[in-house]
Amino acid sequence: MTAIPPRARMPVPEALARPNVVAPQPYSLPTPTRFRLSNGAKGLAYDLPGQYVLSVRMAIPMPLRVEPREVEGVATIMARTLDEGTARHTSVAFARLLERRGVAIGCGVGDSGLSVELDVAKHNLAYGLDLLRQCLAEPAFPEDEVARQIATRLAEIEQERSVASHRAAAEFAATFFDPDARAARPVGGTADTVAAISREAVVAFHARHVAPAEATVVVAGDLAGLDVVSEVEATLGQWQTPAGYLSPGPWQPTLLAEDRARIVVVDRPGSVQTELMVGAPGPDRHHPKGWAPYPLLGFLVGGSPTARIDTVLREDKGYTYGIRSTFRPRRRGGIFVTAGSVRSEVSSDALRLLLDVLDGGRDGFTSDEVDQAAQFLVLTAPSRYATADTIADEAASLSYDGLDTEFTSRNLGEVARMDADRAGAAYREFVDGRWTVVLVGDAAGFVADVRALGRGDVTVVPN
Amino acid sequence: MVDISYPICERILPNGLRVIVSQDRTVPSVTVNLWVKVGSRDEVPGRTGFAHLFEHLMFQGSANVASGEHFSALMAVGGRLNATTWFDRTNYFETVPKGAMELALWLEADRHSRLLEALTQENLDNQRDVVKEEKRQRYDNAPYGHALRDVYATLFPEGHPYHHPTIGSMEDLEAATLEDVHAFYTRHYGPNNSVLTLVGDVSPEEGFAAVEKYFGPLPPSAVPREEGRMPPLPPLAGPVRLERVESVPNDRLYIAFRLPADATPEFHAVGLALDAIGGLSSSRLVEHLVRQDQVVTGLTAHPMGFAGGVSLGLISADVSAGVDPSEVERAICAELERFAETGPTEIELESAISETERAWLSALASHDDRADHISHYAALHDDPAYINTFLNQLRSVSAEHVRAAAARYLTPSSRAVVAYLVAHDDQAEASDAKDASDASDAEMIVEESA
């Protein structure tokens, strides 16, 4: 065991003066071409020169509460089986058709609906779009593939249970939302509901809830020389809404649990860290006083190693690798959530400090803090939205709220004009000191200290 | 087929700094990407984890920059930034609006040569704690968290630079003194051991002038990494295995192989073989084990390219509940043997190439990732234009070439297996590695579980 031998350092000249920064030009996200397909779907096309892989996204709104209670997770199984065989091709043959041309398709379900992704080199766009149409319009849902996706989901449930951050998120949802709300339970269903899913349930769910009528299609990338509207119409435009389709209707607010302001400890003996998740209600993007303060507040409270939380918990105390805060909009209402892990021995002190920082925001933020956070969000936008996939993802996710990237540009303008008064008032509107707290870790080591903090009733549950 | 030709202009400063500028005016930002040729492979016994610890310390201030100011100064003008450490290198990068490029270069230059003035015991102690939490979060408190560490230790011999993971040993970090970390910096950090790439809204003339201004005065203070220090490491002479019985959600097998060094025709060929065998949704193992027999719920196969004479090929399989993992292992070995005899079909080769093509184009889509790729191949393979030529190299690989590479590198007799097995109630949790009844051909490594 030898250390590296010491070595004389070469003299280093004095640094030059710190250079000034030249302010950039104002920025807006690229403007899309808006179109409508004959089947009713909305379309957005973004021409981004130099982006050779095109990103196609389709957002199909579908509130998860339409899943029958006894087979929750059926939407997820349906989504995962869409590209596992169609009327014309078996599962293996379909995978080969995709991969021979380097076409990637992915389908997943979130709490807003079915999100479909297609990434394809420019010259294969028509080919990829037709395969995507086949997935959506004529999936075969082969019995053995449905069974396989169910088995895979059951294994995944166990894997999620073993990952502290997943386990914390699941317990948080169960504590925060009203027990009757769909959002209180996992998007992909639980072991008993997933095991109860049949092929018939998958087929029926697809027929009732998956259709183009209220969907949005986004195509982003280098579109020079392509007639995108015609190509999309010739493929996805030919997908017809089935007769039995049930429109999702307007979004409903999700009920929250009356006793949500409490502390739940998920006991995992032997854990070397404790996962923390702390949350409160937040706004959605249609908040009457505007959405703009909230991305900024999330960033300045817990968006970087120099944000308020990590200044204390990481850079001063060394308790954590990093803790992050974000205001997460849902379709009606939202969540302000903070999460990260700390070493076991300091769990209760870390929670105390974290709640102090979060509550401390009620006293307001300095103009410097607000200006710096605003500058970050506004000035990073050109590079954050530089690629086909980021633009397409943004447009698709906003479509669930009836918005598109014009909202993002407008919102950035509002962020640029943010001042400390408005930011402080926006924070106080949602943060009232009542927190839902979940800790996943070795309860024996810290639960008494957490009780002694006096920050709410403490319940210990098994992993 | 897409032919790409990103502009690549290169200049080497008198102090040894290799500078590459790739102009792309589609977005009004510039990525500054710096690769330092120091990674965990350069660490000496008893001092593991230093390269990564340094990556953290580089954000704690330098002669003219306060602790944390590298982050705050750049973020406040619209910079996104971070750094990472791996076996072969440490990289530092920021993407900033064009008008902040000089500030980014000034900050990088300051910590590249003037870090030690600000490196205090307090910073060292704090970041050591942060790194410990990073290790606990990523490895100690995660199911299968130590699997890759086990793979490296099983596949590469004791004392080999890739034998230990980048996160290193906490005991070593604990023992680190301020003198140790000063010595590490003095040896490895300096313009003559680094590559700096600019990608974005900057012309080569502007870019070279700005880099020259801030980095030109720095002395060539590092001891540059000796090229050729790591000789090629041939495939394992016989199978090796390690089993851990732990609290994991399902049995998982990691089957690893020594591959040739990255950015070589042989590496491309064996990478395509891994795709055809298990890396694609239409690959053989996925079709047989995942779709047909359903003895595995998920399977991946991919190469991890390293520069130092050897790379790593990894197949991992999540074994379905109630299925004997040794049955899965036998099926994988049988498929490897078949592939080594017959090679890929035309469709398999076409698919593997097409998928790699799309992934490569996607990886070059953003300024930040493109800059990172340019620095990578300039720093480790002396080929800054590799991003433009890789796809043509890949397309020139023949089916016979793929078969021969698989026959040499992916044979069951040269596999290292790390098995994570579910601890049942009658087994002590985190027990010692146990004997494997179905692996009579394998040398057993017995290690204490973490």
PDB file of N, CA and C in Angstrom, chain A residues 1-4 7 9-11 13 15-16 18-19 21-22 51 53 84 91 96 99-100 102 119 123 144 148 159 162 273 304 306 314-315 319 321 341 343 375-376 379-380 382-383, chain B residues 1 27 44 46 60 64 69 75-76 78-80 99 106 113-114 126-127 133-134 137-138 143 186 217 219-221 223 249-250 280-282 287 290-291 294 350-351 354-355 358 365:
ATOM      1  N   MET A   1       0.848  -1.212   0.000  1.00  0.00           N
ATOM      2  CA  MET A   1       0.000   0.000   0.000  1.00  0.00           C
ATOM      3  C   MET A   1       0.874   1.249   0.000  1.00  0.00           C
ATOM      4  N   THR A   2       1.015   1.821  -1.161  1.00  0.00           N
ATOM      5  CA  THR A   2       1.813   3.038  -1.218  1.00  0.00           C
ATOM      6  C   THR A   2       0.977   4.174  -1.781  1.00  0.00           C
ATOM      7  N   ALA A   3       1.125   5.292  -1.178  1.00  0.00           N
ATOM      8  CA  ALA A   3       0.481   6.478  -1.742  1.00  0.00           C
ATOM      9  C   ALA A   3       1.290   6.920  -2.950  1.00  0.00           C
ATOM     10  N   ILE A   4       0.690   7.715  -3.764  1.00  0.00           N
ATOM     11  CA  ILE A   4       1.414   8.252  -4.909  1.00  0.00           C
ATOM     12  C   ILE A   4       2.531   9.147  -4.380  1.00  0.00           C
ATOM     13  N   ARG A   7       5.138  15.120  -5.571  1.00  0.00           N
ATOM     14  CA  ARG A   7       5.822  15.610  -6.743  1.00  0.00           C
ATOM     15  C   ARG A   7       5.710  17.127  -6.716  1.00  0.00           C
ATOM     16  N   ARG A   9       5.055  20.793  -7.758  1.00  0.00           N
ATOM     17  CA  ARG A   9       4.106  21.351  -8.717  1.00  0.00           C
ATOM     18  C   ARG A   9       4.772  22.414  -9.561  1.00  0.00           C
ATOM     19  N   MET A  10       4.364  22.463 -10.823  1.00  0.00           N
ATOM     20  CA  MET A  10       4.871  23.534 -11.673  1.00  0.00           C
ATOM     21  C   MET A  10       4.174  24.831 -11.292  1.00  0.00           C
ATOM     22  N   PRO A  11       4.886  25.960 -11.372  1.00  0.00           N
ATOM     23  CA  PRO A  11       4.224  27.228 -11.044  1.00  0.00           C
ATOM     24  C   PRO A  11       3.108  27.527 -12.048  1.00  0.00           C
ATOM     25  N   PRO A  13       0.611  30.473 -13.554  1.00  0.00           N
ATOM     26  CA  PRO A  13       0.447  31.935 -13.575  1.00  0.00           C
ATOM     27  C   PRO A  13      -0.907  32.352 -13.017  1.00  0.00           C
ATOM     28  N   ALA A  15      -4.589  33.871 -12.747  1.00  0.00           N
ATOM     29  CA  ALA A  15      -5.686  33.764 -13.704  1.00  0.00           C
ATOM     30  C   ALA A  15      -5.969  35.116 -14.338  1.00  0.00           C
ATOM     31  N   LEU A  16      -6.535  35.078 -15.534  1.00  0.00           N
ATOM     32  CA  LEU A  16      -7.022  36.311 -16.144  1.00  0.00           C
ATOM     33  C   LEU A  16      -8.254  36.779 -15.381  1.00  0.00           C
ATOM     34  N   ARG A  18     -12.035  37.531 -14.563  1.00  0.00           N
ATOM     35  CA  ARG A  18     -13.229  36.753 -14.886  1.00  0.00           C
ATOM     36  C   ARG A  18     -13.981  37.408 -16.056  1.00  0.00           C
ATOM     37  N   PRO A  19     -14.263  36.636 -17.102  1.00  0.00           N
ATOM     38  CA  PRO A  19     -14.903  37.265 -18.267  1.00  0.00           C
ATOM     39  C   PRO A  19     -16.352  37.639 -17.996  1.00  0.00           C
ATOM     40  N   VAL A  21     -20.318  38.032 -19.153  1.00  0.00           N
ATOM     41  CA  VAL A  21     -21.230  37.190 -19.916  1.00  0.00           C
ATOM     42  C   VAL A  21     -22.083  38.087 -20.808  1.00  0.00           C
ATOM     43  N   VAL A  22     -22.179  37.712 -22.073  1.00  0.00           N
ATOM     44  CA  VAL A  22     -22.998  38.472 -23.012  1.00  0.00           C
ATOM     45  C   VAL A  22     -24.404  37.872 -22.999  1.00  0.00           C
ATOM     46  N   GLN A  51     -31.697  17.051 -36.885  1.00  0.00           N
ATOM     47  CA  GLN A  51     -32.152  15.969 -35.979  1.00  0.00           C
ATOM     48  C   GLN A  51     -32.575  14.783 -36.855  1.00  0.00           C
ATOM     49  N   VAL A  53     -32.771  11.506 -36.355  1.00  0.00           N
ATOM     50  CA  VAL A  53     -33.731  10.521 -35.839  1.00  0.00           C
ATOM     51  C   VAL A  53     -34.997  11.290 -35.494  1.00  0.00           C
ATOM     52  N   GLU A  84     -46.718  -6.672 -29.406  1.00  0.00           N
ATOM     53  CA  GLU A  84     -46.366  -8.095 -29.311  1.00  0.00           C
ATOM     54  C   GLU A  84     -47.255  -8.920 -30.226  1.00  0.00           C
ATOM     55  N   SER A  91     -45.692 -12.001 -32.783  1.00  0.00           N
ATOM     56  CA  SER A  91     -44.861 -11.184 -31.899  1.00  0.00           C
ATOM     57  C   SER A  91     -43.407 -11.135 -32.389  1.00  0.00           C
ATOM     58  N   ARG A  96     -39.009  -8.337 -35.450  1.00  0.00           N
ATOM     59  CA  ARG A  96     -38.024  -8.366 -36.534  1.00  0.00           C
ATOM     60  C   ARG A  96     -38.284  -7.232 -37.546  1.00  0.00           C
ATOM     61  N   GLU A  99     -36.894  -4.099 -35.963  1.00  0.00           N
ATOM     62  CA  GLU A  99     -35.447  -3.994 -35.739  1.00  0.00           C
ATOM     63  C   GLU A  99     -34.639  -4.060 -37.032  1.00  0.00           C
ATOM     64  N   ARG A 100     -35.162  -4.702 -38.063  1.00  0.00           N
ATOM     65  CA  ARG A 100     -34.429  -4.742 -39.337  1.00  0.00           C
ATOM     66  C   ARG A 100     -34.220  -3.342 -39.881  1.00  0.00           C
ATOM     67  N   GLY A 102     -34.302  -0.661 -37.749  1.00  0.00           N
ATOM     68  CA  GLY A 102     -33.916   0.206 -36.637  1.00  0.00           C
ATOM     69  C   GLY A 102     -35.039   1.091 -36.134  1.00  0.00           C
ATOM     70  N   ASP A 119     -39.311   6.091 -32.462  1.00  0.00           N
ATOM     71  CA  ASP A 119     -38.081   6.765 -32.865  1.00  0.00           C
ATOM     72  C   ASP A 119     -37.577   6.070 -34.115  1.00  0.00           C
ATOM     73  N   HIS A 123     -35.406   8.439 -43.109  1.00  0.00           N
ATOM     74  CA  HIS A 123     -35.798   7.756 -44.346  1.00  0.00           C
ATOM     75  C   HIS A 123     -36.749   6.586 -44.085  1.00  0.00           C
ATOM     76  N   ASP A 144     -50.646 -16.051 -25.148  1.00  0.00           N
ATOM     77  CA  ASP A 144     -49.382 -16.325 -24.442  1.00  0.00           C
ATOM     78  C   ASP A 144     -48.596 -15.033 -24.182  1.00  0.00           C
ATOM     79  N   ARG A 148     -47.486 -13.657 -20.611  1.00  0.00           N
ATOM     80  CA  ARG A 148     -46.092 -13.313 -20.338  1.00  0.00           C
ATOM     81  C   ARG A 148     -45.979 -11.909 -19.735  1.00  0.00           C
ATOM     82  N   GLN A 159     -39.774  -6.410  -7.739  1.00  0.00           N
ATOM     83  CA  GLN A 159     -38.568  -5.595  -7.904  1.00  0.00           C
ATOM     84  C   GLN A 159     -38.792  -4.179  -7.387  1.00  0.00           C
ATOM     85  N   SER A 162     -38.611  -3.838  -3.720  1.00  0.00           N
ATOM     86  CA  SER A 162     -37.263  -3.957  -3.147  1.00  0.00           C
ATOM     87  C   SER A 162     -36.431  -2.681  -3.345  1.00  0.00           C
ATOM     88  N   GLN A 273     -29.483   3.169   4.520  1.00  0.00           N
ATOM     89  CA  GLN A 273     -29.983   4.515   4.268  1.00  0.00           C
ATOM     90  C   GLN A 273     -31.476   4.563   4.549  1.00  0.00           C
ATOM     91  N   SER A 304     -30.862  21.562  -7.255  1.00  0.00           N
ATOM     92  CA  SER A 304     -29.427  21.445  -7.570  1.00  0.00           C
ATOM     93  C   SER A 304     -28.642  21.362  -6.267  1.00  0.00           C
ATOM     94  N   THR A 306     -26.762  23.470  -5.136  1.00  0.00           N
ATOM     95  CA  THR A 306     -26.706  24.775  -4.475  1.00  0.00           C
ATOM     96  C   THR A 306     -28.094  25.291  -4.095  1.00  0.00           C
ATOM     97  N   ARG A 314     -26.583  18.430   2.050  1.00  0.00           N
ATOM     98  CA  ARG A 314     -25.454  17.821   1.347  1.00  0.00           C
ATOM     99  C   ARG A 314     -24.161  18.592   1.632  1.00  0.00           C
ATOM    100  N   GLU A 315     -24.153  19.888   1.286  1.00  0.00           N
ATOM    101  CA  GLU A 315     -22.887  20.611   1.326  1.00  0.00           C
ATOM    102  C   GLU A 315     -22.466  20.973   2.747  1.00  0.00           C
ATOM    103  N   TYR A 319     -25.083  14.656   4.692  1.00  0.00           N
ATOM    104  CA  TYR A 319     -26.021  13.577   5.019  1.00  0.00           C
ATOM    105  C   TYR A 319     -26.488  12.796   3.784  1.00  0.00           C
ATOM    106  N   TYR A 321     -26.481  12.268  -0.850  1.00  0.00           N
ATOM    107  CA  TYR A 321     -25.906  12.497  -2.179  1.00  0.00           C
ATOM    108  C   TYR A 321     -26.720  13.571  -2.902  1.00  0.00           C
ATOM    109  N   SER A 341     -32.362  10.288  -0.314  1.00  0.00           N
ATOM    110  CA  SER A 341     -31.996   9.361   0.758  1.00  0.00           C
ATOM    111  C   SER A 341     -30.863   9.923   1.601  1.00  0.00           C
ATOM    112  N   ARG A 343     -28.196   8.880   5.198  1.00  0.00           N
ATOM    113  CA  ARG A 343     -27.718   7.705   5.928  1.00  0.00           C
ATOM    114  C   ARG A 343     -28.554   7.481   7.180  1.00  0.00           C
ATOM    115  N   GLN A 375     -33.265  32.888 -14.211  1.00  0.00           N
ATOM    116  CA  GLN A 375     -32.260  32.892 -15.279  1.00  0.00           C
ATOM    117  C   GLN A 375     -31.944  31.468 -15.718  1.00  0.00           C
ATOM    118  N   PHE A 376     -31.783  30.586 -14.751  1.00  0.00           N
ATOM    119  CA  PHE A 376     -31.453  29.197 -15.096  1.00  0.00           C
ATOM    120  C   PHE A 376     -32.528  28.591 -15.989  1.00  0.00           C
ATOM    121  N   LEU A 379     -32.719  30.615 -19.462  1.00  0.00           N
ATOM    122  CA  LEU A 379     -31.545  30.583 -20.342  1.00  0.00           C
ATOM    123  C   LEU A 379     -31.109  29.173 -20.730  1.00  0.00           C
ATOM    124  N   THR A 380     -31.525  28.180 -19.960  1.00  0.00           N
ATOM    125  CA  THR A 380     -31.185  26.805 -20.358  1.00  0.00           C
ATOM    126  C   THR A 380     -32.185  26.252 -21.368  1.00  0.00           C
ATOM    127  N   PRO A 382     -33.073  26.922 -24.488  1.00  0.00           N
ATOM    128  CA  PRO A 382     -32.663  26.565 -25.854  1.00  0.00           C
ATOM    129  C   PRO A 382     -31.936  25.217 -25.918  1.00  0.00           C
ATOM    130  N   SER A 383     -31.070  24.938 -24.966  1.00  0.00           N
ATOM    131  CA  SER A 383     -30.362  23.657 -25.039  1.00  0.00           C
ATOM    132  C   SER A 383     -31.191  22.510 -24.459  1.00  0.00           C
TER     133      SER A 383
ATOM    134  N   MET B   1     -30.266   4.488 -44.660  1.00  0.00           N
ATOM    135  CA  MET B   1     -28.882   4.742 -44.274  1.00  0.00           C
ATOM    136  C   MET B   1     -28.618   6.245 -44.244  1.00  0.00           C
ATOM    137  N   VAL B  27     -28.534  25.694 -32.522  1.00  0.00           N
ATOM    138  CA  VAL B  27     -28.990  26.154 -31.209  1.00  0.00           C
ATOM    139  C   VAL B  27     -27.950  27.148 -30.690  1.00  0.00           C
ATOM    140  N   VAL B  44      -3.941   3.486  -7.358  1.00  0.00           N
ATOM    141  CA  VAL B  44      -3.015   2.471  -6.843  1.00  0.00           C
ATOM    142  C   VAL B  44      -3.674   1.766  -5.658  1.00  0.00           C
ATOM    143  N   GLY B  46      -4.879   0.617  -2.202  1.00  0.00           N
ATOM    144  CA  GLY B  46      -4.956   1.397  -0.972  1.00  0.00           C
ATOM    145  C   GLY B  46      -5.469   2.812  -1.197  1.00  0.00           C
ATOM    146  N   GLN B  60     -15.664  22.167  -5.394  1.00  0.00           N
ATOM    147  CA  GLN B  60     -15.580  22.798  -4.074  1.00  0.00           C
ATOM    148  C   GLN B  60     -14.712  24.056  -4.083  1.00  0.00           C
ATOM    149  N   ASN B  64      -9.624  31.049  -7.632  1.00  0.00           N
ATOM    150  CA  ASN B  64     -10.428  32.260  -7.828  1.00  0.00           C
ATOM    151  C   ASN B  64     -11.932  31.998  -7.809  1.00  0.00           C
ATOM    152  N   GLU B  69     -19.344  27.611  -6.221  1.00  0.00           N
ATOM    153  CA  GLU B  69     -19.571  28.700  -7.165  1.00  0.00           C
ATOM    154  C   GLU B  69     -19.525  28.228  -8.621  1.00  0.00           C
ATOM    155  N   MET B  75     -24.988  28.155 -13.485  1.00  0.00           N
ATOM    156  CA  MET B  75     -26.455  27.996 -13.540  1.00  0.00           C
ATOM    157  C   MET B  75     -27.145  29.352 -13.657  1.00  0.00           C
ATOM    158  N   ALA B  76     -26.574  30.348 -12.991  1.00  0.00           N
ATOM    159  CA  ALA B  76     -27.220  31.662 -13.007  1.00  0.00           C
ATOM    160  C   ALA B  76     -27.176  32.316 -14.386  1.00  0.00           C
ATOM    161  N   GLY B  78     -27.456  30.358 -17.149  1.00  0.00           N
ATOM    162  CA  GLY B  78     -28.090  29.416 -18.074  1.00  0.00           C
ATOM    163  C   GLY B  78     -27.232  28.213 -18.424  1.00  0.00           C
ATOM    164  N   GLY B  79     -26.374  27.799 -17.500  1.00  0.00           N
ATOM    165  CA  GLY B  79     -25.546  26.622 -17.761  1.00  0.00           C
ATOM    166  C   GLY B  79     -26.133  25.376 -17.124  1.00  0.00           C
ATOM    167  N   ARG B  80     -26.018  24.269 -17.819  1.00  0.00           N
ATOM    168  CA  ARG B  80     -26.330  22.959 -17.240  1.00  0.00           C
ATOM    169  C   ARG B  80     -25.018  22.208 -17.194  1.00  0.00           C
ATOM    170  N   GLY B  99     -22.938  33.317 -25.106  1.00  0.00           N
ATOM    171  CA  GLY B  99     -22.286  34.447 -24.448  1.00  0.00           C
ATOM    172  C   GLY B  99     -21.640  34.103 -23.121  1.00  0.00           C
ATOM    173  N   TRP B 106     -13.072  29.906 -18.410  1.00  0.00           N
ATOM    174  CA  TRP B 106     -12.309  30.500 -17.308  1.00  0.00           C
ATOM    175  C   TRP B 106     -12.449  29.651 -16.026  1.00  0.00           C
ATOM    176  N   SER B 113      -6.012  23.852 -13.043  1.00  0.00           N
ATOM    177  CA  SER B 113      -4.613  24.059 -12.626  1.00  0.00           C
ATOM    178  C   SER B 113      -4.459  24.728 -11.266  1.00  0.00           C
ATOM    179  N   ARG B 114      -5.542  25.274 -10.745  1.00  0.00           N
ATOM    180  CA  ARG B 114      -5.415  26.055  -9.503  1.00  0.00           C
ATOM    181  C   ARG B 114      -6.373  25.561  -8.429  1.00  0.00           C
ATOM    182  N   ASN B 126     -16.200  16.819   3.946  1.00  0.00           N
ATOM    183  CA  ASN B 126     -17.592  16.933   3.516  1.00  0.00           C
ATOM    184  C   ASN B 126     -17.858  16.068   2.287  1.00  0.00           C
ATOM    185  N   GLN B 127     -17.002  16.162   1.272  1.00  0.00           N
ATOM    186  CA  GLN B 127     -17.275  15.423   0.042  1.00  0.00           C
ATOM    187  C   GLN B 127     -17.051  13.923   0.220  1.00  0.00           C
ATOM    188  N   GLU B 133     -22.511   8.598   0.844  1.00  0.00           N
ATOM    189  CA  GLU B 133     -23.966   8.511   0.633  1.00  0.00           C
ATOM    190  C   GLU B 133     -24.283   8.115  -0.805  1.00  0.00           C
ATOM    191  N   GLU B 134     -23.467   8.586  -1.727  1.00  0.00           N
ATOM    192  CA  GLU B 134     -23.660   8.172  -3.117  1.00  0.00           C
ATOM    193  C   GLU B 134     -23.496   6.652  -3.223  1.00  0.00           C
ATOM    194  N   GLN B 137     -26.470   4.917  -1.608  1.00  0.00           N
ATOM    195  CA  GLN B 137     -27.686   5.045  -2.404  1.00  0.00           C
ATOM    196  C   GLN B 137     -27.635   4.160  -3.647  1.00  0.00           C
ATOM    197  N   ARG B 138     -26.498   4.179  -4.334  1.00  0.00           N
ATOM    198  CA  ARG B 138     -26.433   3.469  -5.612  1.00  0.00           C
ATOM    199  C   ARG B 138     -26.150   1.989  -5.468  1.00  0.00           C
ATOM    200  N   PRO B 143     -31.171  -3.364  -4.488  1.00  0.00           N
ATOM    201  CA  PRO B 143     -31.080  -4.789  -4.802  1.00  0.00           C
ATOM    202  C   PRO B 143     -30.125  -5.000  -5.980  1.00  0.00           C
ATOM    203  N   THR B 186      -1.856  16.686  -8.523  1.00  0.00           N
ATOM    204  CA  THR B 186      -0.625  17.156  -9.159  1.00  0.00           C
ATOM    205  C   THR B 186      -0.180  16.204 -10.258  1.00  0.00           C
ATOM    206  N   PRO B 217      -2.022  29.641 -21.020  1.00  0.00           N
ATOM    207  CA  PRO B 217      -0.978  29.957 -20.031  1.00  0.00           C
ATOM    208  C   PRO B 217      -0.713  28.843 -19.006  1.00  0.00           C
ATOM    209  N   PRO B 219       0.636  25.566 -17.247  1.00  0.00           N
ATOM    210  CA  PRO B 219       1.819  24.731 -17.511  1.00  0.00           C
ATOM    211  C   PRO B 219       1.422  23.267 -17.747  1.00  0.00           C
ATOM    212  N   PRO B 220       2.223  22.541 -18.506  1.00  0.00           N
ATOM    213  CA  PRO B 220       1.945  21.109 -18.739  1.00  0.00           C
ATOM    214  C   PRO B 220       2.297  20.312 -17.490  1.00  0.00           C
ATOM    215  N   SER B 221       1.467  20.434 -16.472  1.00  0.00           N
ATOM    216  CA  SER B 221       1.866  20.009 -15.126  1.00  0.00           C
ATOM    217  C   SER B 221       1.626  18.544 -14.828  1.00  0.00           C
ATOM    218  N   VAL B 223       1.587  14.328 -15.205  1.00  0.00           N
ATOM    219  CA  VAL B 223       2.374  13.236 -15.781  1.00  0.00           C
ATOM    220  C   VAL B 223       1.415  12.530 -16.721  1.00  0.00           C
ATOM    221  N   PRO B 249     -35.325  -9.648  -5.133  1.00  0.00           N
ATOM    222  CA  PRO B 249     -36.686 -10.046  -5.527  1.00  0.00           C
ATOM    223  C   PRO B 249     -36.741 -11.297  -6.390  1.00  0.00           C
ATOM    224  N   ASN B 250     -35.727 -11.532  -7.220  1.00  0.00           N
ATOM    225  CA  ASN B 250     -35.723 -12.772  -8.004  1.00  0.00           C
ATOM    226  C   ASN B 250     -34.286 -13.163  -8.310  1.00  0.00           C
ATOM    227  N   LEU B 280     -31.302  -7.715 -28.721  1.00  0.00           N
ATOM    228  CA  LEU B 280     -32.450  -7.174 -29.448  1.00  0.00           C
ATOM    229  C   LEU B 280     -33.732  -7.847 -28.964  1.00  0.00           C
ATOM    230  N   SER B 281     -34.833  -7.176 -29.235  1.00  0.00           N
ATOM    231  CA  SER B 281     -36.117  -7.772 -28.894  1.00  0.00           C
ATOM    232  C   SER B 281     -36.384  -8.999 -29.770  1.00  0.00           C
ATOM    233  N   SER B 282     -35.734  -9.033 -30.961  1.00  0.00           N
ATOM    234  CA  SER B 282     -35.895 -10.198 -31.838  1.00  0.00           C
ATOM    235  C   SER B 282     -34.704 -11.153 -31.744  1.00  0.00           C
ATOM    236  N   GLU B 287     -36.132 -14.515 -27.903  1.00  0.00           N
ATOM    237  CA  GLU B 287     -37.175 -15.317 -28.548  1.00  0.00           C
ATOM    238  C   GLU B 287     -37.384 -16.650 -27.816  1.00  0.00           C
ATOM    239  N   VAL B 290     -37.383 -15.855 -23.290  1.00  0.00           N
ATOM    240  CA  VAL B 290     -38.364 -14.896 -22.771  1.00  0.00           C
ATOM    241  C   VAL B 290     -39.734 -15.168 -23.387  1.00  0.00           C
ATOM    242  N   ARG B 291     -39.789 -15.262 -24.728  1.00  0.00           N
ATOM    243  CA  ARG B 291     -41.099 -15.406 -25.384  1.00  0.00           C
ATOM    244  C   ARG B 291     -41.613 -16.842 -25.348  1.00  0.00           C
ATOM    245  N   GLN B 294     -40.513 -18.857 -21.615  1.00  0.00           N
ATOM    246  CA  GLN B 294     -40.869 -17.990 -20.484  1.00  0.00           C
ATOM    247  C   GLN B 294     -40.181 -18.407 -19.175  1.00  0.00           C
ATOM    248  N   GLU B 350     -28.448  -7.599 -40.083  1.00  0.00           N
ATOM    249  CA  GLU B 350     -29.098  -6.367 -40.529  1.00  0.00           C
ATOM    250  C   GLU B 350     -29.755  -5.655 -39.341  1.00  0.00           C
ATOM    251  N   SER B 351     -30.447  -6.425 -38.507  1.00  0.00           N
ATOM    252  CA  SER B 351     -31.133  -5.834 -37.353  1.00  0.00           C
ATOM    253  C   SER B 351     -30.142  -5.231 -36.366  1.00  0.00           C
ATOM    254  N   SER B 354     -28.809  -2.021 -37.865  1.00  0.00           N
ATOM    255  CA  SER B 354     -29.815  -0.951 -37.929  1.00  0.00           C
ATOM    256  C   SER B 354     -30.112  -0.367 -36.551  1.00  0.00           C
ATOM    257  N   GLU B 355     -30.214  -1.235 -35.554  1.00  0.00           N
ATOM    258  CA  GLU B 355     -30.496  -0.744 -34.201  1.00  0.00           C
ATOM    259  C   GLU B 355     -29.321   0.088 -33.681  1.00  0.00           C
ATOM    260  N   ARG B 358     -29.445   3.587 -35.332  1.00  0.00           N
ATOM    261  CA  ARG B 358     -30.394   4.537 -34.754  1.00  0.00           C
ATOM    262  C   ARG B 358     -29.892   5.040 -33.406  1.00  0.00           C
ATOM    263  N   ALA B 365     -27.428  13.447 -31.197  1.00  0.00           N
ATOM    264  CA  ALA B 365     -28.447  14.458 -31.497  1.00  0.00           C
ATOM    265  C   ALA B 365     -28.252  15.752 -30.708  1.00  0.00           C
TER     266      ALA B 365
END
